[in-house]
PDB file of C-alpha atoms in Angstrom:
ATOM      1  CA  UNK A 145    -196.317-239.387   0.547  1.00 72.00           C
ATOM      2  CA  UNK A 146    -195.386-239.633  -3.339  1.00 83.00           C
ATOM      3  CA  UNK A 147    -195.550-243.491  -4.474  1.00 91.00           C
ATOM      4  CA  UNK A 148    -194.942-244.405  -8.427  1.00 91.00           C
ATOM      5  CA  UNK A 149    -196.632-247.089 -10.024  1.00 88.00           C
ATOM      6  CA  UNK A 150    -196.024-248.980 -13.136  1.00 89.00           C
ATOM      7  CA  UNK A 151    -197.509-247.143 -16.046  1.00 86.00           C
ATOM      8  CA  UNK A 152    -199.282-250.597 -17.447  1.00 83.00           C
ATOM      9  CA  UNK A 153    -200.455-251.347 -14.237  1.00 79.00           C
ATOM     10  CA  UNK A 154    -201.849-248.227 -13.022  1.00 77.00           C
ATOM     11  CA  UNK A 155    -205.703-246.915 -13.629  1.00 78.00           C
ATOM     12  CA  UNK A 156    -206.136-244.185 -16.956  1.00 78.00           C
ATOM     13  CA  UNK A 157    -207.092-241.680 -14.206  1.00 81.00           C
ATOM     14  CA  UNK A 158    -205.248-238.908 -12.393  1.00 88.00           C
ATOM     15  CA  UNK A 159    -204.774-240.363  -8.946  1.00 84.00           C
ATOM     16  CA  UNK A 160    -201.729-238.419  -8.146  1.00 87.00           C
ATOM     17  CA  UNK A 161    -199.742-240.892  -8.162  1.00 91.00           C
ATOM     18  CA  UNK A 162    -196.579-240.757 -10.436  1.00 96.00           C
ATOM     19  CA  UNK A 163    -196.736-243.261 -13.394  1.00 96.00           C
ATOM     20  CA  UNK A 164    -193.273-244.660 -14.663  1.00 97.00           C
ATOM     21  CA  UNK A 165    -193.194-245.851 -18.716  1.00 97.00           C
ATOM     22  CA  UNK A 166    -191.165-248.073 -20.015  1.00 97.00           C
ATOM     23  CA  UNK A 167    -189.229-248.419 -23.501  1.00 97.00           C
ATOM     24  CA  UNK A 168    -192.594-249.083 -25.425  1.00 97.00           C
ATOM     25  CA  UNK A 169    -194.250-246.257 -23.771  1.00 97.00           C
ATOM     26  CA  UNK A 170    -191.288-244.207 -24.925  1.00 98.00           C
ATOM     27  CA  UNK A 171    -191.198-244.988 -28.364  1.00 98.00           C
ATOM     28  CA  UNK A 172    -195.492-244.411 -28.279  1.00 98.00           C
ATOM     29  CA  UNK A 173    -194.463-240.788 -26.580  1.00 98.00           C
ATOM     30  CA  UNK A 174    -192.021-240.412 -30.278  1.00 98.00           C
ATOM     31  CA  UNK A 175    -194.493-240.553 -32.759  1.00 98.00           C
ATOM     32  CA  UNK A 176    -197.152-238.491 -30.618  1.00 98.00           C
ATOM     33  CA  UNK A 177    -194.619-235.515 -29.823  1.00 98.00           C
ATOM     34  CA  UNK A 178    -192.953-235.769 -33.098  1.00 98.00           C
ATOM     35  CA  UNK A 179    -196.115-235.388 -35.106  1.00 98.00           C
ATOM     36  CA  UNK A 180    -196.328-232.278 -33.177  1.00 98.00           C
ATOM     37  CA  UNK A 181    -193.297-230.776 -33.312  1.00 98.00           C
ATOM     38  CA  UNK A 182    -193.608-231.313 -36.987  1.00 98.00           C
ATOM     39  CA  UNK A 183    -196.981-229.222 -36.613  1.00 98.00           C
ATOM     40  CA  UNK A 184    -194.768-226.652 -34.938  1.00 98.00           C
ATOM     41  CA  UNK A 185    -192.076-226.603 -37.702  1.00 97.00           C
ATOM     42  CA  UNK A 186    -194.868-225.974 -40.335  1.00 97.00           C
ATOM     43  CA  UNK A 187    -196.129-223.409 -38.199  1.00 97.00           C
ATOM     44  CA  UNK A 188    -192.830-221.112 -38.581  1.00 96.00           C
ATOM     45  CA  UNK A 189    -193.497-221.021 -42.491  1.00 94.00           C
ATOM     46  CA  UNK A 190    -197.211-219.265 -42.016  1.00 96.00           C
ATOM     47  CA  UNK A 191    -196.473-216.919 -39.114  1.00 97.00           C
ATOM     48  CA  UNK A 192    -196.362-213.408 -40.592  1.00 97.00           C
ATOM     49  CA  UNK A 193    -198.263-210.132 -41.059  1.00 98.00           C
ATOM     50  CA  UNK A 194    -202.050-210.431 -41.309  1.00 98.00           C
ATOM     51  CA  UNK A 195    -202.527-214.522 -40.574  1.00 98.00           C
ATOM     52  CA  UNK A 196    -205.068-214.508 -38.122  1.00 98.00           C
ATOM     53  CA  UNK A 197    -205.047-217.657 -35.471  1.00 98.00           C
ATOM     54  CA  UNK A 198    -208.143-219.006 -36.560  1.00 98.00           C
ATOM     55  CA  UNK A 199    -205.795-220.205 -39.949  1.00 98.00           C
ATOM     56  CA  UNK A 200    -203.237-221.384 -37.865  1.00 98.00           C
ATOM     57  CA  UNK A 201    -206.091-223.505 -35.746  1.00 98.00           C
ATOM     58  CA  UNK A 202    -207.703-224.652 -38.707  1.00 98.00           C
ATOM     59  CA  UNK A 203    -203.819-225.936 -39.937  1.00 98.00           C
ATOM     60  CA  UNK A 204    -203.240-227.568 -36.720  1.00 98.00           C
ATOM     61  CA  UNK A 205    -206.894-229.754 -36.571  1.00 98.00           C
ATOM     62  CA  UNK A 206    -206.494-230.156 -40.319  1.00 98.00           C
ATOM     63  CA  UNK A 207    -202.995-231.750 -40.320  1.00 98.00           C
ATOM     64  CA  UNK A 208    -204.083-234.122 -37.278  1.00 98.00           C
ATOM     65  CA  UNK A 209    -206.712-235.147 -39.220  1.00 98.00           C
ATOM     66  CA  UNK A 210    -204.093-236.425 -41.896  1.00 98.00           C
ATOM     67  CA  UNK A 211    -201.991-237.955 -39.832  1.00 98.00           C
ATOM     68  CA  UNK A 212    -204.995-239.854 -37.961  1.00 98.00           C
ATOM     69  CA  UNK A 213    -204.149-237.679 -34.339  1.00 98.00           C
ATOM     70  CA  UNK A 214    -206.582-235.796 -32.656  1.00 98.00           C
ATOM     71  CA  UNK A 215    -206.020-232.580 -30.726  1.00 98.00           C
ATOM     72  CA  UNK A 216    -205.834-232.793 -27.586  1.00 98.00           C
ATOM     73  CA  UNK A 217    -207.474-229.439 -26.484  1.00 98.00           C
ATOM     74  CA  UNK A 218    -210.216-229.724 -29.101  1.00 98.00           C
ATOM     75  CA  UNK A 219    -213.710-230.011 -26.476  1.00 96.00           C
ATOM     76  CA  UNK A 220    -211.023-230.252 -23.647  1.00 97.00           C
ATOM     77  CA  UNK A 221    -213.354-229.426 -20.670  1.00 95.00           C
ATOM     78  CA  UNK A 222    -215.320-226.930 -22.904  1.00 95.00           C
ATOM     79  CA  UNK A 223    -212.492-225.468 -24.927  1.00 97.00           C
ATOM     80  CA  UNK A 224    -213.458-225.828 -28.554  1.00 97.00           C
ATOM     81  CA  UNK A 225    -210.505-224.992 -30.437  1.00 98.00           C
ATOM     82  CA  UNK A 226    -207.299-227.226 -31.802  1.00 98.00           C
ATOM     83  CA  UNK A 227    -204.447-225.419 -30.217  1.00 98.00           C
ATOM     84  CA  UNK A 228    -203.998-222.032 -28.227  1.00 98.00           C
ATOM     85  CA  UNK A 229    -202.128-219.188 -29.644  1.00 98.00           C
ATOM     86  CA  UNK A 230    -201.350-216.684 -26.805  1.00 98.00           C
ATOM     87  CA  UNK A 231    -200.050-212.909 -28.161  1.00 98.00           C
ATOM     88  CA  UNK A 232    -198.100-210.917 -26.745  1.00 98.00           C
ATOM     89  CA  UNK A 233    -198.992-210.009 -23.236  1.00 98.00           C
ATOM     90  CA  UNK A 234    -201.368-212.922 -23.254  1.00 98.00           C
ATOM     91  CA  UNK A 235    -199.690-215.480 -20.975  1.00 98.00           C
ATOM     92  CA  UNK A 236    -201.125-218.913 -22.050  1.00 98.00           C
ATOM     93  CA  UNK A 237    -204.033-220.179 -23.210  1.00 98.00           C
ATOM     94  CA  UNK A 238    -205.069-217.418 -25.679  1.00 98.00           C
ATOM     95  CA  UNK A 239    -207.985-218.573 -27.981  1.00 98.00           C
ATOM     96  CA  UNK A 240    -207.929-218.543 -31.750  1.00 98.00           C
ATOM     97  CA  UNK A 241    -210.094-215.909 -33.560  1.00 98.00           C
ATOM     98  CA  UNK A 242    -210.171-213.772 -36.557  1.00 98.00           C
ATOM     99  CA  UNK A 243    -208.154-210.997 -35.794  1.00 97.00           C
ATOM    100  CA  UNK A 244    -205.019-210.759 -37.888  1.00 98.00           C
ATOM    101  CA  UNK A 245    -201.601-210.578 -36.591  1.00 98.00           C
ATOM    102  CA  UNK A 246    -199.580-207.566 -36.631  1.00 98.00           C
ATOM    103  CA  UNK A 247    -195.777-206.703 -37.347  1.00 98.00           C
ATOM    104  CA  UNK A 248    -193.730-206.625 -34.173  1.00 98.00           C
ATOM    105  CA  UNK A 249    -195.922-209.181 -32.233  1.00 98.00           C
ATOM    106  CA  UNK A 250    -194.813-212.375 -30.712  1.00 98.00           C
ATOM    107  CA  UNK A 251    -197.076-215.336 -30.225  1.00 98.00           C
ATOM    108  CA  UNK A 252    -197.013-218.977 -28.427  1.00 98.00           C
ATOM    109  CA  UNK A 253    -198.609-221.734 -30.641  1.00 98.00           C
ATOM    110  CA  UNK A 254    -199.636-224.894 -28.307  1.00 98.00           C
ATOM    111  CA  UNK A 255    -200.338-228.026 -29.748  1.00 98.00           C
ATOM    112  CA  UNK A 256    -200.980-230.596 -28.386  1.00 98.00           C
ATOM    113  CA  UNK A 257    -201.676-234.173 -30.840  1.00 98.00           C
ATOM    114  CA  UNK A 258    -203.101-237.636 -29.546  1.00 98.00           C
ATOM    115  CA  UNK A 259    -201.105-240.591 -31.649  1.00 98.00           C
ATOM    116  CA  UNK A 260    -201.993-243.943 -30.580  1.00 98.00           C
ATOM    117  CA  UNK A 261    -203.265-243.023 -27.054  1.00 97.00           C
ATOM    118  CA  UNK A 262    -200.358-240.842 -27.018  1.00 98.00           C
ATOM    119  CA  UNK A 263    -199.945-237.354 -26.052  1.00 98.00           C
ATOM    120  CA  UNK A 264    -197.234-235.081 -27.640  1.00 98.00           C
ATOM    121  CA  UNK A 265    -197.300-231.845 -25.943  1.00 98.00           C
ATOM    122  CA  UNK A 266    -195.147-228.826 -27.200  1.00 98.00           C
ATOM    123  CA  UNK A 267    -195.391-225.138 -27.653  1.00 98.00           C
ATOM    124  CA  UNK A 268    -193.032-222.251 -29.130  1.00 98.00           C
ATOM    125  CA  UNK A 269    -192.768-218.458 -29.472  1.00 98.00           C
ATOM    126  CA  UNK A 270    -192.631-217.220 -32.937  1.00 98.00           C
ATOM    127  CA  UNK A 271    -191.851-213.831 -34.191  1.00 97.00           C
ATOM    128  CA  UNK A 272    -194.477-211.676 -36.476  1.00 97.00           C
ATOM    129  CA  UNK A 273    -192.425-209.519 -38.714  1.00 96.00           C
ATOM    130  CA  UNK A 274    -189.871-207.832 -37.070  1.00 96.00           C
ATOM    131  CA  UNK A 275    -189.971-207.543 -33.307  1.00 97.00           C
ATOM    132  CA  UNK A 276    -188.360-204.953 -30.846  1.00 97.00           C
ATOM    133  CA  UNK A 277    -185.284-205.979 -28.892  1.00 97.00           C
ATOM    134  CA  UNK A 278    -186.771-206.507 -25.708  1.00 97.00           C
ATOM    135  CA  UNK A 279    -189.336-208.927 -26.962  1.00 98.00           C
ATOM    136  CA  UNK A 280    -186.374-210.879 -28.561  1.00 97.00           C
ATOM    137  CA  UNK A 281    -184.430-210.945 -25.332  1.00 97.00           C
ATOM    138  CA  UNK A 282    -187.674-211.883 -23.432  1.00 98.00           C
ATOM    139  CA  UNK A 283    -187.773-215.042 -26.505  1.00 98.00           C
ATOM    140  CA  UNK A 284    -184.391-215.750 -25.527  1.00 97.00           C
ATOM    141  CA  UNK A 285    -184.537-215.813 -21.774  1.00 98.00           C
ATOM    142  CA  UNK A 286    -187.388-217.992 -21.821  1.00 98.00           C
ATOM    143  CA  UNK A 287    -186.263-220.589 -24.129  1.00 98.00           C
ATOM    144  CA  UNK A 288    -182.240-220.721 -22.366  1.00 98.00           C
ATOM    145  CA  UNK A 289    -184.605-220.893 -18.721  1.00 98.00           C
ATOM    146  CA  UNK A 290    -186.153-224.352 -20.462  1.00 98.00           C
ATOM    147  CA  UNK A 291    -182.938-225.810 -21.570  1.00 98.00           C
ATOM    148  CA  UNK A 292    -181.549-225.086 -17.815  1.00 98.00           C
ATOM    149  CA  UNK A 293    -184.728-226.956 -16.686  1.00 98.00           C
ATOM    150  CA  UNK A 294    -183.847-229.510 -18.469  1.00 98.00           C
ATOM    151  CA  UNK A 295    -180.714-229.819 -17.489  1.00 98.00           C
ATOM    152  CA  UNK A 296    -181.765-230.643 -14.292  1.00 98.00           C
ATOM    153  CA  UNK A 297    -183.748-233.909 -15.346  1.00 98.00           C
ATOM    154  CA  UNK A 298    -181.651-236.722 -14.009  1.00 98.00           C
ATOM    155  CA  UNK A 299    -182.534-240.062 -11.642  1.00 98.00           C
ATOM    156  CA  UNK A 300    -181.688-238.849  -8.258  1.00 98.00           C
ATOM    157  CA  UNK A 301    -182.807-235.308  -9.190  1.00 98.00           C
ATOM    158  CA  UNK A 302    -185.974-233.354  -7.778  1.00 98.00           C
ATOM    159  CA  UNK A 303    -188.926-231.248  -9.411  1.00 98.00           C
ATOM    160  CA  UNK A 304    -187.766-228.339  -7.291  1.00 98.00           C
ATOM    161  CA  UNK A 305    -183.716-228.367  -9.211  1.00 98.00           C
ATOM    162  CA  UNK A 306    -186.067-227.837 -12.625  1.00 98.00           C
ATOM    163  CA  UNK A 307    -187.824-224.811 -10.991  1.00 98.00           C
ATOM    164  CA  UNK A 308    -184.425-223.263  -9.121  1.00 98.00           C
ATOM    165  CA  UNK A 309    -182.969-223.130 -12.359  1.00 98.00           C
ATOM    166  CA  UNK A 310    -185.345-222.175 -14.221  1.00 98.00           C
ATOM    167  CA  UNK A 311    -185.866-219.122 -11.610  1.00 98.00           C
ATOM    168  CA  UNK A 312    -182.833-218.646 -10.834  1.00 98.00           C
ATOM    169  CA  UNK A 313    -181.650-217.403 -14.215  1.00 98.00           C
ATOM    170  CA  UNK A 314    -185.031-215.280 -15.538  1.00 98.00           C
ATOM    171  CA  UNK A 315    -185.181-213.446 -12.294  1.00 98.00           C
ATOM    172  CA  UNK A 316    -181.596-213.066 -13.097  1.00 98.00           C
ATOM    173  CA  UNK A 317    -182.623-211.602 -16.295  1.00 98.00           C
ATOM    174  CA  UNK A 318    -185.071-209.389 -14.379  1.00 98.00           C
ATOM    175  CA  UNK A 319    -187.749-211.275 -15.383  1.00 98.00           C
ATOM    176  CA  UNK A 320    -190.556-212.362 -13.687  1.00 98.00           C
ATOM    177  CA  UNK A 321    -191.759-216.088 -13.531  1.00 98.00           C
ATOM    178  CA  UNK A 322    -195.072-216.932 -13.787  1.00 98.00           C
ATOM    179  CA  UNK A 323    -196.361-218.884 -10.730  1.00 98.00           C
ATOM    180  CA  UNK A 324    -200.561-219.525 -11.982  1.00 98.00           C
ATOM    181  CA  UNK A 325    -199.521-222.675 -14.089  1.00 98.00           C
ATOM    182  CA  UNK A 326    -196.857-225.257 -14.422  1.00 98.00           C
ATOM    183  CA  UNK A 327    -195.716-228.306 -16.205  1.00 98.00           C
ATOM    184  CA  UNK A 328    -197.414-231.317 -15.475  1.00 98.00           C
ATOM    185  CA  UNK A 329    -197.169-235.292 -16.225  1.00 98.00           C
ATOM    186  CA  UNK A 330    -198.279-235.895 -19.381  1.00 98.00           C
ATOM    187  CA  UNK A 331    -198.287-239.864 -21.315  1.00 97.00           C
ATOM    188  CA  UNK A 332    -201.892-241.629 -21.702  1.00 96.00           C
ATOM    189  CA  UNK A 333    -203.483-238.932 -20.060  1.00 97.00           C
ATOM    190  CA  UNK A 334    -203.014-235.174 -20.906  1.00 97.00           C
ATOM    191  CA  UNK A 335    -202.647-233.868 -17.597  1.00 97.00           C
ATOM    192  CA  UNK A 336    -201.291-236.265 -15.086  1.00 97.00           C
ATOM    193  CA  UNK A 337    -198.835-235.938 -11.921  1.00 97.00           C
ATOM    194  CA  UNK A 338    -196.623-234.669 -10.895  1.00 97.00           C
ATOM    195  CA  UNK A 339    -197.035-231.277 -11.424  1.00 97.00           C
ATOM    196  CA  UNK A 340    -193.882-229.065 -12.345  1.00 98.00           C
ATOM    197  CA  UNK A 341    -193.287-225.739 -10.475  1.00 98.00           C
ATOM    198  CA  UNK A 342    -191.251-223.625 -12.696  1.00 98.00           C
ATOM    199  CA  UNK A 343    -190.229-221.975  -9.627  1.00 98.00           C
ATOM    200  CA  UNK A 344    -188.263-223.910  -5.880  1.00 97.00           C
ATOM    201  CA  UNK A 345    -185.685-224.571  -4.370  1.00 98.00           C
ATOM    202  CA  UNK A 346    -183.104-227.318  -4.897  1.00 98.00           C
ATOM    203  CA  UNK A 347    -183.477-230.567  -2.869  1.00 97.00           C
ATOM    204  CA  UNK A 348    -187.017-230.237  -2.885  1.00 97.00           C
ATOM    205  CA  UNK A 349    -190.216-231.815  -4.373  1.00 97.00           C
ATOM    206  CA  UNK A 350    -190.336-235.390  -5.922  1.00 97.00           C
ATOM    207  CA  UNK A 351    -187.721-237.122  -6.796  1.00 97.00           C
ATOM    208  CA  UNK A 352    -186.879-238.311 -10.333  1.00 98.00           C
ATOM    209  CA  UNK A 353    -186.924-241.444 -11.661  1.00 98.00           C
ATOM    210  CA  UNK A 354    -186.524-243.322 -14.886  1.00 98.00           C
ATOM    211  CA  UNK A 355    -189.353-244.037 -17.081  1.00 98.00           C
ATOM    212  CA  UNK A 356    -191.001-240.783 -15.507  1.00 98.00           C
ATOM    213  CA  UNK A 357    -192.615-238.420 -18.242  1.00 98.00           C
ATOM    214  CA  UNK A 358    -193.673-235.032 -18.290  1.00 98.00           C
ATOM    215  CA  UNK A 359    -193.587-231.044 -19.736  1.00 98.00           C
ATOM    216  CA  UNK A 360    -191.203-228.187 -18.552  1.00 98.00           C
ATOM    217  CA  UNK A 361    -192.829-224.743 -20.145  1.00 98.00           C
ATOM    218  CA  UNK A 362    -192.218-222.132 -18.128  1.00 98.00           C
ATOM    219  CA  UNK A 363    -193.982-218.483 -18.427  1.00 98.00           C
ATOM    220  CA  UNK A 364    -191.985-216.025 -18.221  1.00 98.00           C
ATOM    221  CA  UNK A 365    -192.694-211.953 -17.899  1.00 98.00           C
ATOM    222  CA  UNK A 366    -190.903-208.811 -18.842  1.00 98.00           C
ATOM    223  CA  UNK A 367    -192.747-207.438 -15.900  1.00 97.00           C
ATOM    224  CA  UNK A 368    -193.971-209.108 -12.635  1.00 97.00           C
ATOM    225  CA  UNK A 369    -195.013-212.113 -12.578  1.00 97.00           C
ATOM    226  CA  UNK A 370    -198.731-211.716 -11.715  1.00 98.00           C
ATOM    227  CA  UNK A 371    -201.778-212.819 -13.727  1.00 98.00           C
ATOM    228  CA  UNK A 372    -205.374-212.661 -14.234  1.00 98.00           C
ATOM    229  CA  UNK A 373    -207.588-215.075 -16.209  1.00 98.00           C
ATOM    230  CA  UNK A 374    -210.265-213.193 -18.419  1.00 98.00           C
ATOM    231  CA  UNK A 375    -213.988-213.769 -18.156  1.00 97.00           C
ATOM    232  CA  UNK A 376    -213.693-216.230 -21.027  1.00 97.00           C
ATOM    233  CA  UNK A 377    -212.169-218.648 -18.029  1.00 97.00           C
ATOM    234  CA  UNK A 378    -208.988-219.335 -20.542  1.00 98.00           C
ATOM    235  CA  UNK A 379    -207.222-216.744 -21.482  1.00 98.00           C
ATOM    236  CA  UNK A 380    -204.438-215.704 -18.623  1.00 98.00           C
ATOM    237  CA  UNK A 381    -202.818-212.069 -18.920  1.00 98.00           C
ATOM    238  CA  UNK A 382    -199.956-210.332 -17.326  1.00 98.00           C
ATOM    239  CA  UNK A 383    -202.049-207.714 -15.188  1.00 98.00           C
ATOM    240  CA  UNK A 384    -199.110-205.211 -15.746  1.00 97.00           C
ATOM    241  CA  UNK A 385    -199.938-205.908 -19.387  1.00 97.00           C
ATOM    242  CA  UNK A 386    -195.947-206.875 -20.054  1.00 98.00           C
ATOM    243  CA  UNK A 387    -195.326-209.230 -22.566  1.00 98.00           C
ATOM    244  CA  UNK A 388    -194.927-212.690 -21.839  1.00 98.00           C
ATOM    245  CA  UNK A 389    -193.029-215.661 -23.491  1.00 98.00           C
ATOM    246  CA  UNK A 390    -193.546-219.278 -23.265  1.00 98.00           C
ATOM    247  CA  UNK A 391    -191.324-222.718 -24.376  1.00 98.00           C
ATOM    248  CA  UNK A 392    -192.517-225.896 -23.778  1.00 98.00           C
ATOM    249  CA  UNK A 393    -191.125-229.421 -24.325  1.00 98.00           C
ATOM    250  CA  UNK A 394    -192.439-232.699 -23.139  1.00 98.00           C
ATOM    251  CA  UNK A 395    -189.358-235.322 -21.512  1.00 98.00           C
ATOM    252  CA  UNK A 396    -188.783-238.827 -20.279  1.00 98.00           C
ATOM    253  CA  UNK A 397    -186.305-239.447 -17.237  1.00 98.00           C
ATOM    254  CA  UNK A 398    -184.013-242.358 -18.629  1.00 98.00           C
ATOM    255  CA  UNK A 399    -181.092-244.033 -16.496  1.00 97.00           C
ATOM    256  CA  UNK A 400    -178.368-241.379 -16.857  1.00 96.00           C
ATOM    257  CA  UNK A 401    -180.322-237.972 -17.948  1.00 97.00           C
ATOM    258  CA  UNK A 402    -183.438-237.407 -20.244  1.00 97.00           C
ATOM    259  CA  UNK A 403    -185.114-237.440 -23.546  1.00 98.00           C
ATOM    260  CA  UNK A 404    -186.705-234.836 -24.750  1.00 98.00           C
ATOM    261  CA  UNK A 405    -189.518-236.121 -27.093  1.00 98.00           C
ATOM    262  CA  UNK A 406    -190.459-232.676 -29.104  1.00 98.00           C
ATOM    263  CA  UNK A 407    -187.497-231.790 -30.391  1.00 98.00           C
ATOM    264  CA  UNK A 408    -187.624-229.932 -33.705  1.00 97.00           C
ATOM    265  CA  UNK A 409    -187.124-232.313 -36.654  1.00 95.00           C
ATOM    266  CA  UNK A 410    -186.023-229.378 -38.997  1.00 94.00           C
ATOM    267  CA  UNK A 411    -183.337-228.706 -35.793  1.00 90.00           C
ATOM    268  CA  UNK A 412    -185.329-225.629 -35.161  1.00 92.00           C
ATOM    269  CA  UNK A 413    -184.815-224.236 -31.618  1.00 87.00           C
ATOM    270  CA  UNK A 414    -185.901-220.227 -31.338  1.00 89.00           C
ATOM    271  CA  UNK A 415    -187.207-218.030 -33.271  1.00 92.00           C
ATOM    272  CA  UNK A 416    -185.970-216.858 -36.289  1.00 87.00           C
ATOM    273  CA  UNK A 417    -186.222-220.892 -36.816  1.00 87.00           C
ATOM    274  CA  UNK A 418    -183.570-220.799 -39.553  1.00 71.00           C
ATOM    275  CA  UNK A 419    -182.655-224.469 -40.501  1.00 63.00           C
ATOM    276  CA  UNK A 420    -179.992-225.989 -38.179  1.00 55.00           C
ATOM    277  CA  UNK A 421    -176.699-225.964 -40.270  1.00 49.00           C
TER     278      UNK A 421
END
């Protein structure tokens, strides 16, 4: 049985049961996923050629550290790096190193920033140099599959409208969606219910309500959908080694729709990440 609780009641603990925020919790949620998708923004000015991800880690603890946030993933259960950068057929949680980017690759950058108990959580795909056309359209499909997601957060909603959509239109594409990992309730704690299938069918799930906050960042493949995790125990790969893509935003149910808390200040949506006009 699902029950919801009263964020400022409830214990700072995972119990499964579904939190609901109000306005002050919603403003906190602001600031924390703005900070990041400001991170994110900065980001698309150093991706090119030869950066390695260890320089894009070191940017992402560096400018938490100057705006008093911490990351979120830095000594998460083990994981000693700021942000994950996943490349190319490298599903999600790739881990930064020294190796240098290369023209034609695409990566996912996921921060994640801690503002005032606060956790902004966000991730996009950015393009190395130029890319081939079926690693753009993969960068498309994935990011239109999000906004469809979206589009499904409402009051009287449920989870499983988010996945249909979101499945519904990358299979589709002929794209595979990744089943391993999904969204997840996200607020005081980084990882919190309910979870998020990007996958379902309509009708099904929990049902939405306001003050409810959490991520939509589907995985999608050029291939099948299958994974593996490596033996580092973090990094998951497409075992048909296809490329993968990944968008992520964190949202808030309100009374007639949603907010979406890590929008792009510079009005950036998808790669190129040319200025909104």
């Amino acid at each position: 049985m699902v029950t919801y609780l009263e964020a400022d009641t409830a214990p700072m603990k995972n119990t499964g049961h579904i939190k609901l925020y109000n306005e002050n919790d919603f403003a906190g949620m602001r600031r924390a996923s703005q900070l990041t998708a400001q991170a994110l923004d900065m980001i698309a000015d150093m991706v090119e050629p030869g950066l390695t991800t260890k320089a894009i880690d070191d940017f992402v603890f560096q400018f938490g550290m100057d705006n008093n946030a911490i990351p979120a993933t830095l000594n998460y259960r083990g994981y000693t790096k700021s942000c994950c950068t996943s490349i190319n057929h490298v599903v999600c949680h790739g881990i930064p190193d020294n190796k240098p980017l290369r023209d034609g690759d695409i990566i996912n950058v996921d921060v994640t920033y801690i503002l005032d108990g606060w956790h902004g959580d966000s991730s996009r795909m950015y393009n190395v140099g130029t890319i081939k056309r079926a690693a753009e359209r993969l960068v498309e499909v994935t990011y239109e599959a999000l906004m469809l997601g979206i589009a499904e957060v409402k009051p009287g909603n449920f989870t499983g409208d988010i996945g249909a959509a979101i499945q519904d239109f990358a299979e589709s594409e002929r794209c595979g969606v990744v089943r391993d990992f999904c969204g997840h309730g996200v607020g005081k704690l980084f990882h919190d219910a309910p979870n998020i299938l990007h996958y379902g069918r309509r009708g099904e799930g929990v049902e939405m309500k306001p003050g409810m906050i959490f991520t939509i960042e589907p995985m999608i493949n050029l291939g099948r959908p299958h994974v593996k995790v490596k033996s580092d125990g973090w990094t998951a790969v497409t075992r048909d080694r296809s490329l993968s893509a990944q968008f992520e935003h964190s949202v808030g149910v309100t009374i007639d729709g949603c907010e979406i808390f890590t929008l792009s200040p510079a009005g950036h949506s998808m790669p190129p990440y040319l200025p909104a006009k």
